[in-house]
PDB file of C-alpha atoms in Angstrom:
ATOM      1  CA  MET A   1     -70.250 187.387  69.932  1.00 43.00           C
ATOM      2  CA  VAL A   2     -69.086 188.773  66.732  1.00 45.00           C
ATOM      3  CA  LYS A   3     -71.814 189.439  63.947  1.00 48.00           C
ATOM      4  CA  ALA A   4     -70.610 189.932  60.465  1.00 48.00           C
ATOM      5  CA  GLU A   5     -72.526 190.655  57.527  1.00 49.00           C
ATOM      6  CA  LEU A   6     -71.186 191.098  53.738  1.00 47.00           C
ATOM      7  CA  ILE A   7     -71.727 194.728  52.388  1.00 47.00           C
ATOM      8  CA  GLU A   8     -71.669 195.322  48.707  1.00 53.00           C
ATOM      9  CA  ASN A   9     -69.514 198.366  48.114  1.00 51.00           C
ATOM     10  CA  PRO A  10     -69.293 199.682  44.301  1.00 48.00           C
ATOM     11  CA  GLN A  11     -65.332 200.176  44.342  1.00 51.00           C
ATOM     12  CA  GLU A  12     -64.546 197.073  46.674  1.00 49.00           C
ATOM     13  CA  THR A  13     -66.279 194.221  48.565  1.00 46.00           C
ATOM     14  CA  GLU A  14     -65.353 194.259  52.134  1.00 49.00           C
ATOM     15  CA  ILE A  15     -66.331 192.617  55.325  1.00 50.00           C
ATOM     16  CA  VAL A  16     -67.783 194.699  58.293  1.00 50.00           C
ATOM     17  CA  THR A  17     -68.155 193.403  61.643  1.00 52.00           C
ATOM     18  CA  ALA A  18     -70.379 194.562  64.430  1.00 52.00           C
ATOM     19  CA  VAL A  19     -69.275 193.533  67.873  1.00 57.00           C
ATOM     20  CA  ASP A  20     -71.364 193.536  71.025  1.00 62.00           C
ATOM     21  CA  ASN A  21     -69.950 196.409  73.307  1.00 68.00           C
ATOM     22  CA  VAL A  22     -71.186 195.136  76.788  1.00 69.00           C
ATOM     23  CA  PRO A  23     -68.197 193.113  78.017  1.00 74.00           C
ATOM     24  CA  ASP A  24     -68.553 190.079  80.366  1.00 85.00           C
ATOM     25  CA  VAL A  25     -67.575 191.997  83.883  1.00 89.00           C
ATOM     26  CA  ASP A  26     -66.314 188.927  85.406  1.00 90.00           C
ATOM     27  CA  VAL A  27     -64.216 188.064  82.256  1.00 89.00           C
ATOM     28  CA  ALA A  28     -62.690 191.623  82.240  1.00 86.00           C
ATOM     29  CA  ILE A  29     -61.793 191.459  85.615  1.00 90.00           C
ATOM     30  CA  GLU A  30     -60.151 188.073  85.633  1.00 91.00           C
ATOM     31  CA  GLN A  31     -58.205 189.386  82.383  1.00 88.00           C
ATOM     32  CA  TRP A  32     -56.930 192.544  84.278  1.00 88.00           C
ATOM     33  CA  ASP A  33     -56.150 190.607  87.401  1.00 92.00           C
ATOM     34  CA  ALA A  34     -54.030 188.195  85.111  1.00 91.00           C
ATOM     35  CA  TYR A  35     -52.495 191.173  83.608  1.00 90.00           C
ATOM     36  CA  GLN A  36     -51.353 192.539  87.023  1.00 91.00           C
ATOM     37  CA  LYS A  37     -50.160 188.958  88.172  1.00 94.00           C
ATOM     38  CA  LEU A  38     -48.147 188.795  84.592  1.00 93.00           C
ATOM     39  CA  CYS A  39     -46.362 192.218  85.564  1.00 92.00           C
ATOM     40  CA  LYS A  40     -45.380 191.169  89.133  1.00 94.00           C
ATOM     41  CA  GLY A  41     -44.169 187.888  87.692  1.00 95.00           C
ATOM     42  CA  LEU A  42     -42.302 189.121  84.648  1.00 95.00           C
ATOM     43  CA  LEU A  43     -41.063 192.435  85.530  1.00 95.00           C
ATOM     44  CA  ASN A  44     -38.512 193.555  88.169  1.00 94.00           C
ATOM     45  CA  ASP A  45     -37.421 197.034  89.984  1.00 93.00           C
ATOM     46  CA  SER A  46     -34.898 197.760  87.016  1.00 94.00           C
ATOM     47  CA  ASP A  47     -38.007 197.792  84.536  1.00 94.00           C
ATOM     48  CA  TYR A  48     -39.301 200.550  86.572  1.00 92.00           C
ATOM     49  CA  GLN A  49     -38.410 204.328  86.768  1.00 91.00           C
ATOM     50  CA  GLU A  50     -39.471 206.444  89.834  1.00 89.00           C
ATOM     51  CA  ILE A  51     -40.493 210.011  88.815  1.00 87.00           C
ATOM     52  CA  ILE A  52     -41.704 212.667  91.160  1.00 87.00           C
ATOM     53  CA  VAL A  53     -45.018 214.383  89.766  1.00 86.00           C
ATOM     54  CA  LYS A  54     -47.191 216.971  91.133  1.00 87.00           C
ATOM     55  CA  GLU A  55     -50.781 215.757  91.810  1.00 87.00           C
ATOM     56  CA  LYS A  56     -53.691 217.324  93.568  1.00 89.00           C
ATOM     57  CA  ASP A  57     -54.390 216.206  97.299  1.00 89.00           C
ATOM     58  CA  GLU A  58     -57.781 216.108  98.513  1.00 92.00           C
ATOM     59  CA  ASP A  59     -58.057 219.794  99.454  1.00 91.00           C
ATOM     60  CA  GLY A  60     -57.059 220.710  95.839  1.00 90.00           C
ATOM     61  CA  ASN A  61     -53.417 221.656  96.727  1.00 91.00           C
ATOM     62  CA  TYR A  62     -50.483 220.314  94.366  1.00 91.00           C
ATOM     63  CA  VAL A  63     -48.128 217.973  96.190  1.00 91.00           C
ATOM     64  CA  LYS A  64     -45.306 216.015  94.934  1.00 90.00           C
ATOM     65  CA  VAL A  65     -45.706 212.175  94.594  1.00 88.00           C
ATOM     66  CA  LYS A  66     -43.418 209.371  93.723  1.00 89.00           C
ATOM     67  CA  ARG A  67     -44.915 207.118  91.054  1.00 87.00           C
ATOM     68  CA  HIS A  68     -43.352 204.239  89.192  1.00 88.00           C
ATOM     69  CA  PHE A  69     -43.415 204.183  85.426  1.00 89.00           C
ATOM     70  CA  LYS A  70     -42.610 201.219  83.215  1.00 91.00           C
ATOM     71  CA  LYS A  71     -39.439 201.633  81.096  1.00 93.00           C
ATOM     72  CA  LYS A  72     -38.737 200.241  77.672  1.00 94.00           C
ATOM     73  CA  SER A  73     -37.297 196.997  79.048  1.00 95.00           C
ATOM     74  CA  ALA A  74     -40.844 196.282  80.695  1.00 94.00           C
ATOM     75  CA  TRP A  75     -42.671 197.350  77.518  1.00 94.00           C
ATOM     76  CA  GLN A  76     -40.245 194.767  75.529  1.00 95.00           C
ATOM     77  CA  LYS A  77     -40.860 191.972  78.033  1.00 96.00           C
ATOM     78  CA  LEU A  78     -44.848 192.586  77.822  1.00 95.00           C
ATOM     79  CA  SER A  79     -44.599 192.621  74.102  1.00 95.00           C
ATOM     80  CA  ARG A  80     -42.719 189.255  73.918  1.00 96.00           C
ATOM     81  CA  ALA A  81     -45.099 188.023  76.428  1.00 95.00           C
ATOM     82  CA  PHE A  82     -48.259 188.928  74.127  1.00 94.00           C
ATOM     83  CA  ASN A  83     -46.201 188.154  71.071  1.00 96.00           C
ATOM     84  CA  VAL A  84     -46.866 191.613  69.695  1.00 97.00           C
ATOM     85  CA  ASP A  85     -45.009 192.550  66.609  1.00 97.00           C
ATOM     86  CA  THR A  86     -43.842 196.262  65.929  1.00 97.00           C
ATOM     87  CA  GLU A  87     -43.113 197.885  62.869  1.00 98.00           C
ATOM     88  CA  ILE A  88     -42.191 201.636  62.041  1.00 98.00           C
ATOM     89  CA  VAL A  89     -45.006 203.071  59.662  1.00 97.00           C
ATOM     90  CA  ASP A  90     -43.627 206.432  59.218  1.00 97.00           C
ATOM     91  CA  ARG A  91     -41.167 208.819  60.645  1.00 96.00           C
ATOM     92  CA  ASP A  92     -39.684 212.370  59.977  1.00 96.00           C
ATOM     93  CA  ILE A  93     -36.771 214.192  61.046  1.00 96.00           C
ATOM     94  CA  GLU A  94     -36.399 218.009  61.150  1.00 96.00           C
ATOM     95  CA  ARG A  95     -32.736 219.390  60.918  1.00 95.00           C
ATOM     96  CA  THR A  96     -31.303 222.554  62.029  1.00 93.00           C
ATOM     97  CA  LYS A  97     -29.455 224.722  59.536  1.00 95.00           C
ATOM     98  CA  MET A  98     -26.312 223.098  60.673  1.00 94.00           C
ATOM     99  CA  GLY A  99     -27.782 219.655  59.977  1.00 94.00           C
ATOM    100  CA  ARG A 100     -28.361 218.421  63.743  1.00 94.00           C
ATOM    101  CA  ILE A 101     -31.522 216.763  64.391  1.00 95.00           C
ATOM    102  CA  ARG A 102     -33.884 219.237  65.954  1.00 95.00           C
ATOM    103  CA  GLU A 103     -37.027 216.815  66.219  1.00 96.00           C
ATOM    104  CA  ALA A 104     -37.978 213.435  65.370  1.00 96.00           C
ATOM    105  CA  TYR A 105     -41.218 211.760  64.762  1.00 97.00           C
ATOM    106  CA  TYR A 106     -41.886 208.026  64.404  1.00 97.00           C
ATOM    107  CA  CYS A 107     -45.290 206.237  64.028  1.00 97.00           C
ATOM    108  CA  VAL A 108     -45.110 202.881  65.033  1.00 98.00           C
ATOM    109  CA  ARG A 109     -47.700 199.806  64.435  1.00 98.00           C
ATOM    110  CA  ALA A 110     -48.112 196.944  67.013  1.00 97.00           C
ATOM    111  CA  THR A 111     -49.868 193.795  66.011  1.00 97.00           C
ATOM    112  CA  LEU A 112     -51.011 190.831  67.798  1.00 95.00           C
ATOM    113  CA  PRO A 113     -51.259 187.537  66.181  1.00 95.00           C
ATOM    114  CA  ASN A 114     -55.005 187.470  65.938  1.00 94.00           C
ATOM    115  CA  GLY A 115     -54.518 190.733  63.445  1.00 95.00           C
ATOM    116  CA  ARG A 116     -55.671 193.306  66.090  1.00 94.00           C
ATOM    117  CA  ASN A 117     -53.161 196.272  65.701  1.00 96.00           C
ATOM    118  CA  VAL A 118     -52.826 199.729  66.985  1.00 95.00           C
ATOM    119  CA  GLU A 119     -50.606 202.815  65.463  1.00 97.00           C
ATOM    120  CA  SER A 120     -49.189 205.447  67.740  1.00 95.00           C
ATOM    121  CA  ASP A 121     -47.006 208.212  67.394  1.00 95.00           C
ATOM    122  CA  ALA A 122     -44.763 210.387  69.459  1.00 94.00           C
ATOM    123  CA  LEU A 123     -42.101 212.847  69.116  1.00 94.00           C
ATOM    124  CA  CYS A 124     -38.754 214.074  70.667  1.00 94.00           C
ATOM    125  CA  SER A 125     -37.458 217.407  70.531  1.00 94.00           C
ATOM    126  CA  ARG A 126     -34.107 219.205  71.206  1.00 93.00           C
ATOM    127  CA  SER A 127     -36.375 221.851  73.029  1.00 92.00           C
ATOM    128  CA  GLU A 128     -37.397 219.539  75.950  1.00 91.00           C
ATOM    129  CA  ARG A 129     -35.593 219.939  79.099  1.00 86.00           C
ATOM    130  CA  GLY A 130     -32.177 217.976  79.280  1.00 88.00           C
ATOM    131  CA  LYS A 131     -32.283 217.219  75.390  1.00 91.00           C
ATOM    132  CA  ASP A 132     -30.417 220.192  74.155  1.00 89.00           C
ATOM    133  CA  LYS A 133     -27.047 218.555  74.159  1.00 92.00           C
ATOM    134  CA  VAL A 134     -27.607 215.006  73.420  1.00 94.00           C
ATOM    135  CA  SER A 135     -26.562 213.125  70.461  1.00 95.00           C
ATOM    136  CA  ASP A 136     -28.591 213.388  67.384  1.00 95.00           C
ATOM    137  CA  HIS A 137     -29.301 209.412  67.829  1.00 96.00           C
ATOM    138  CA  THR A 138     -30.785 209.990  71.334  1.00 95.00           C
ATOM    139  CA  ILE A 139     -33.257 212.385  69.736  1.00 96.00           C
ATOM    140  CA  MET A 140     -34.169 209.731  67.218  1.00 96.00           C
ATOM    141  CA  SER A 141     -34.168 206.817  69.598  1.00 96.00           C
ATOM    142  CA  THR A 142     -36.304 208.523  72.102  1.00 95.00           C
ATOM    143  CA  ALA A 143     -39.124 209.157  69.684  1.00 96.00           C
ATOM    144  CA  LYS A 144     -38.924 205.756  68.349  1.00 97.00           C
ATOM    145  CA  THR A 145     -39.123 204.322  72.001  1.00 95.00           C
ATOM    146  CA  ARG A 146     -42.033 206.415  72.926  1.00 94.00           C
ATOM    147  CA  ALA A 147     -43.959 205.660  70.034  1.00 96.00           C
ATOM    148  CA  THR A 148     -43.336 202.018  70.392  1.00 96.00           C
ATOM    149  CA  ASN A 149     -44.034 201.832  74.188  1.00 94.00           C
ATOM    150  CA  ARG A 150     -47.180 203.610  73.428  1.00 94.00           C
ATOM    151  CA  ALA A 151     -48.378 201.200  70.652  1.00 95.00           C
ATOM    152  CA  ILE A 152     -47.737 198.203  73.148  1.00 95.00           C
ATOM    153  CA  ALA A 153     -49.564 199.607  75.772  1.00 93.00           C
ATOM    154  CA  GLU A 154     -52.580 200.735  73.705  1.00 92.00           C
ATOM    155  CA  LEU A 155     -52.741 197.397  71.908  1.00 93.00           C
ATOM    156  CA  ILE A 156     -52.678 195.249  75.380  1.00 90.00           C
ATOM    157  CA  GLY A 157     -54.963 197.847  76.867  1.00 78.00           C
ATOM    158  CA  ALA A 158     -52.581 198.662  79.731  1.00 77.00           C
ATOM    159  CA  GLY A 159     -53.689 202.162  79.383  1.00 70.00           C
ATOM    160  CA  GLU A 160     -50.111 203.226  81.091  1.00 75.00           C
ATOM    161  CA  VAL A 161     -47.648 206.074  80.288  1.00 75.00           C
ATOM    162  CA  SER A 162     -44.307 204.884  80.090  1.00 77.00           C
ATOM    163  CA  ALA A 163     -41.366 206.357  81.954  1.00 77.00           C
ATOM    164  CA  GLU A 164     -39.885 207.847  78.624  1.00 75.00           C
ATOM    165  CA  GLU A 165     -43.347 209.520  77.914  1.00 73.00           C
ATOM    166  CA  MET A 166     -43.515 210.632  81.423  1.00 72.00           C
ATOM    167  CA  SER A 167     -40.311 212.392  81.258  1.00 59.00           C
ATOM    168  CA  ALA A 168     -41.589 214.406  78.236  1.00 51.00           C
ATOM    169  CA  GLU A 169     -44.921 215.159  79.779  1.00 50.00           C
ATOM    170  CA  ARG A 170     -43.268 216.181  83.149  1.00 48.00           C
ATOM    171  CA  THR A 171     -40.982 218.497  81.276  1.00 42.00           C
ATOM    172  CA  VAL A 172     -43.934 220.087  79.094  1.00 40.00           C
ATOM    173  CA  VAL A 173     -45.838 220.779  82.412  1.00 40.00           C
ATOM    174  CA  GLU A 174     -42.549 222.175  84.222  1.00 41.00           C
ATOM    175  CA  ASN A 175     -41.766 224.396  81.231  1.00 38.00           C
ATOM    176  CA  LYS A 176     -45.668 225.532  80.995  1.00 37.00           C
ATOM    177  CA  SER A 177     -45.280 226.563  84.758  1.00 29.00           C
ATOM    178  CA  LYS A 178     -42.050 228.512  84.413  1.00 31.00           C
ATOM    179  CA  PHE A 179     -43.495 230.010  81.514  1.00 27.00           C
ATOM    180  CA  LEU A 180     -46.468 231.222  83.347  1.00 30.00           C
ATOM    181  CA  LYS A 181     -44.464 232.558  86.467  1.00 37.00           C
ATOM    182  CA  GLU A 182     -42.425 234.345  84.166  1.00 38.00           C
ATOM    183  CA  ASP A 183     -45.307 235.868  82.456  1.00 38.00           C
ATOM    184  CA  ASN A 184     -47.032 236.720  85.587  1.00 38.00           C
ATOM    185  CA  SER A 185     -44.178 238.702  87.099  1.00 37.00           C
ATOM    186  CA  SER A 186     -43.975 241.540  84.371  1.00 36.00           C
TER     187      SER A 186
END
């Protein structure tokens, strides 16, 4: 149930809503089951990327595990299924002295037909593993894809990380591990 009250502000008048934060558990489970069913029916193997990640096992040891992450195609299909609109809110491009793109930043807003929206941002940097020799377009489009996928995932409540995002996270962890090994060896 949504309760609304009118609050007078000297500068402007706005409607402030208070929402009962206690969800109906059965409805929430039903909606999550419907989302899982939608993913199984809508997405196929080509919409996922298998990535090997390190996770702790029961004994606290790190082991390599294969995980499947949704790619851009999956998030686009889910965006269409939920009728999500996306728009670029902000972007910033950092260039080297030679004019090549060093880093790209995008902020994307995803909006549902009922007006609910989420803004998410993301970067792509030439310093990421495997990105040092790619085109300027790849740096820009990867940042945009990451921000868009993240906005869609947050808006529909999936709480998942996209394959494009996971590749960047994995790179940061691997670089950090490599740095720590090098640091400890001296």
